[in-house]
Short mmCIF file of C-alpha atoms and ligand atoms in Angstrom, two decimals:
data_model
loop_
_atom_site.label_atom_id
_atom_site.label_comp_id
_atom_site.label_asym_id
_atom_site.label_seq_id
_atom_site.Cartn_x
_atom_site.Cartn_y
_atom_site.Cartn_z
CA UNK A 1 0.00 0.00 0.00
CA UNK A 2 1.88 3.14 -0.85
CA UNK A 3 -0.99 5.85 -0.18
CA UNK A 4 0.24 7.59 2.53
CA UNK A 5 -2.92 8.48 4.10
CA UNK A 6 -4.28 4.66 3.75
CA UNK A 7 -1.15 3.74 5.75
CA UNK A 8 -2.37 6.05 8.45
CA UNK A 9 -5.55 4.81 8.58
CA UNK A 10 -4.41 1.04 8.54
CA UNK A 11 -2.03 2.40 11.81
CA UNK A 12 0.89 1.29 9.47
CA UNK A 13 2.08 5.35 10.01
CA UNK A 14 1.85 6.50 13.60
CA UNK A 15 -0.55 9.57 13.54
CA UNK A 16 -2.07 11.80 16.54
CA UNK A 17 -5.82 10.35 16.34
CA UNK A 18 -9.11 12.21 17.41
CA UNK A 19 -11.68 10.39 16.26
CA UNK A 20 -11.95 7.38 14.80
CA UNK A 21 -14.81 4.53 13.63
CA UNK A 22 -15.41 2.19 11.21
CA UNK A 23 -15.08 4.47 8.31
CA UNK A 24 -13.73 7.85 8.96
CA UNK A 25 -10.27 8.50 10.55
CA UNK A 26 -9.66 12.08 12.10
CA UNK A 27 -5.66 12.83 13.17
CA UNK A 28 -3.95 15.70 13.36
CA UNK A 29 -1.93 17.64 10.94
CA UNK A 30 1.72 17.08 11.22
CA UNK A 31 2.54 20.77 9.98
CA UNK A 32 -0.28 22.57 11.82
CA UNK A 33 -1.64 25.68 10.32
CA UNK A 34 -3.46 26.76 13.46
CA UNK A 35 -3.77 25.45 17.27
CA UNK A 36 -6.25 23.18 15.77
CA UNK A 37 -5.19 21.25 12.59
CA UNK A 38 -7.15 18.28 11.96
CA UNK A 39 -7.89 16.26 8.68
CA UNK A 40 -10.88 14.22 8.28
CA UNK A 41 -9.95 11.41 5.71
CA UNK A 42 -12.16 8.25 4.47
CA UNK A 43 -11.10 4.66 5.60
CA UNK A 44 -11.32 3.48 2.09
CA UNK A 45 -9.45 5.13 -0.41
CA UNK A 46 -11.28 7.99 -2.29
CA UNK A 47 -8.36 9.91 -4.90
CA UNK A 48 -10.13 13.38 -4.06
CA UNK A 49 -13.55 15.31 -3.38
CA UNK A 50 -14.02 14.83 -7.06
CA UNK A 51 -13.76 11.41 -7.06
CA UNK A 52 -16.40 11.44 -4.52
CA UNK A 53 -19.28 9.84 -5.13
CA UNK A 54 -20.75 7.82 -2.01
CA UNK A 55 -23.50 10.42 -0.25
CA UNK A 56 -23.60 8.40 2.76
CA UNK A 57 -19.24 8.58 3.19
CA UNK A 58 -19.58 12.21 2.22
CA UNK A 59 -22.48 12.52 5.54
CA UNK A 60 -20.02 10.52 7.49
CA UNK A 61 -17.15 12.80 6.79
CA UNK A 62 -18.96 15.85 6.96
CA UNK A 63 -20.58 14.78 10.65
CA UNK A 64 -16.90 13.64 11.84
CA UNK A 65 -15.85 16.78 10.98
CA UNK A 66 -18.63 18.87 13.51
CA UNK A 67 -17.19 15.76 15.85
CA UNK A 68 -13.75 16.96 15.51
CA UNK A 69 -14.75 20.51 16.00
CA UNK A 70 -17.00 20.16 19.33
CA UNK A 71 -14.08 18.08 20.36
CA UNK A 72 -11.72 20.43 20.14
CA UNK A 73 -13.81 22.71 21.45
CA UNK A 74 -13.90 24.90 18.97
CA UNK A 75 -16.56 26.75 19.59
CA UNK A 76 -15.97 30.48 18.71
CA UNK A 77 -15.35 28.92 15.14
CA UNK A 78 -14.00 26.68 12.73
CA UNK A 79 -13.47 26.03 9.24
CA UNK A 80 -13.51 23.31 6.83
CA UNK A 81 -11.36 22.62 4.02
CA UNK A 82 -11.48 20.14 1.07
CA UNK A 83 -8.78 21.12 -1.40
CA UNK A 84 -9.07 18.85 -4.64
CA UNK A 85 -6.83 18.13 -7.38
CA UNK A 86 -3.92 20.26 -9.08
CA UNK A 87 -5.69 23.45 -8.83
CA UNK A 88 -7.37 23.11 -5.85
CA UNK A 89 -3.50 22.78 -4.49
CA UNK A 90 -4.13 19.25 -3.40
CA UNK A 91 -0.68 17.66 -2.36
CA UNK A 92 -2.02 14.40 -0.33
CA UNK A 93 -3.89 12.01 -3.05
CA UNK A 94 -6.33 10.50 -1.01
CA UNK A 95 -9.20 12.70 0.47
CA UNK A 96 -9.45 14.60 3.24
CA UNK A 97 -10.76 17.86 5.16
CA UNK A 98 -9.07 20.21 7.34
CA UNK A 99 -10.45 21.54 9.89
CA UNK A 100 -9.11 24.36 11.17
CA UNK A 101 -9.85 26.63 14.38
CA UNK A 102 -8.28 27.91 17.75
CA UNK A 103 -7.48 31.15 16.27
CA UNK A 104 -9.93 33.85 14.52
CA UNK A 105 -8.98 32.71 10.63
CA UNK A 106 -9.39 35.68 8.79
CA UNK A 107 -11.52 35.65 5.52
CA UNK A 108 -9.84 33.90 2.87
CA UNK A 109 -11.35 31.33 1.54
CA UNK A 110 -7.89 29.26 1.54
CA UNK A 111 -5.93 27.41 3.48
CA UNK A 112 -4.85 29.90 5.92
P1 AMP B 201 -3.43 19.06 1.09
O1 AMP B 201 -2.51 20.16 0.65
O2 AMP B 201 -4.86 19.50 1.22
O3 AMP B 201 -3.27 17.81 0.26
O4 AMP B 201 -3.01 18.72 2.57
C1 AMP B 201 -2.20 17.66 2.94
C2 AMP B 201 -1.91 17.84 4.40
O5 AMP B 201 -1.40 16.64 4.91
C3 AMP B 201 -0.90 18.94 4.72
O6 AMP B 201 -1.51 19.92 5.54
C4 AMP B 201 0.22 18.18 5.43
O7 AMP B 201 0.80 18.92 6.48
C5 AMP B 201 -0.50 16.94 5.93
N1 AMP B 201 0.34 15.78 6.14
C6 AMP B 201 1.27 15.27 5.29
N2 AMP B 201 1.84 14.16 5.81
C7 AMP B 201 1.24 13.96 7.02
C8 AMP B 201 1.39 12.99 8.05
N3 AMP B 201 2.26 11.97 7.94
N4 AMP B 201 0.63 13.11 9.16
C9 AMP B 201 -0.25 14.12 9.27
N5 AMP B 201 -0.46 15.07 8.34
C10 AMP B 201 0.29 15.00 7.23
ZN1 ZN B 202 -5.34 6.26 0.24
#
């Protein structure tokens, strides 16, 4: 298996975990981009967003993400990033969401 994030999930990669069940996997960022970095990825390996094409995975990541959030405690804010493909500056091939909080985030709608 040579995805890195499908290593991660399959604890073949050591990773900082925050949630996990049988199909999501949250863990934290390993270059953080605020005091809350976490990425929401699938079990099973999905290329991208656009890839995407399972409404009940897409629920499951979407609700882990609000987990992650209320368990960081992030409650003065948070936001959610899916960044897919070349343009979308996607550097990790298998997909995931950051989310992002701790600090206010100002309003660009990129990765701050
Ligand atoms: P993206 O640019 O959306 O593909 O984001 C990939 C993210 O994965 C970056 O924020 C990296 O810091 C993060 N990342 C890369 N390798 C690891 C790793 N081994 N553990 C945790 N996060 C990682
Ligand atoms: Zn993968």
């Amino acid at each position: 298996m040579s995805c890195l994030f499908c290593r991660i999930a399959a604890g073949e990669i050591p990773s900082q975990t925050v949630l996990a069940d049988e199909h999501v996997v949250a863990f934290r960022d390993i270059r953080p981009q605020a005091p809350s970095h976490v990425l929401v990825i699938p079990r099973r390996h999905v290329d991208s967003l656009w890839e995407l094409d399972d409404r009940e995975l897409a629920g499951r990541l979407l609700a882990a993400a609000a987990e992650v959030a209320r368990a960081e405690k992030l409650e003065q804010g948070f936001r959610l990033i899916a960044n897919a493909r070349e343009h979308g500056g996607q550097e990790v091939g298998h997909l995931h969401l950051h989310v992002l909080g701790g600090r206010p985030l100002g309003r660009m709608l990129s990765k701050p």
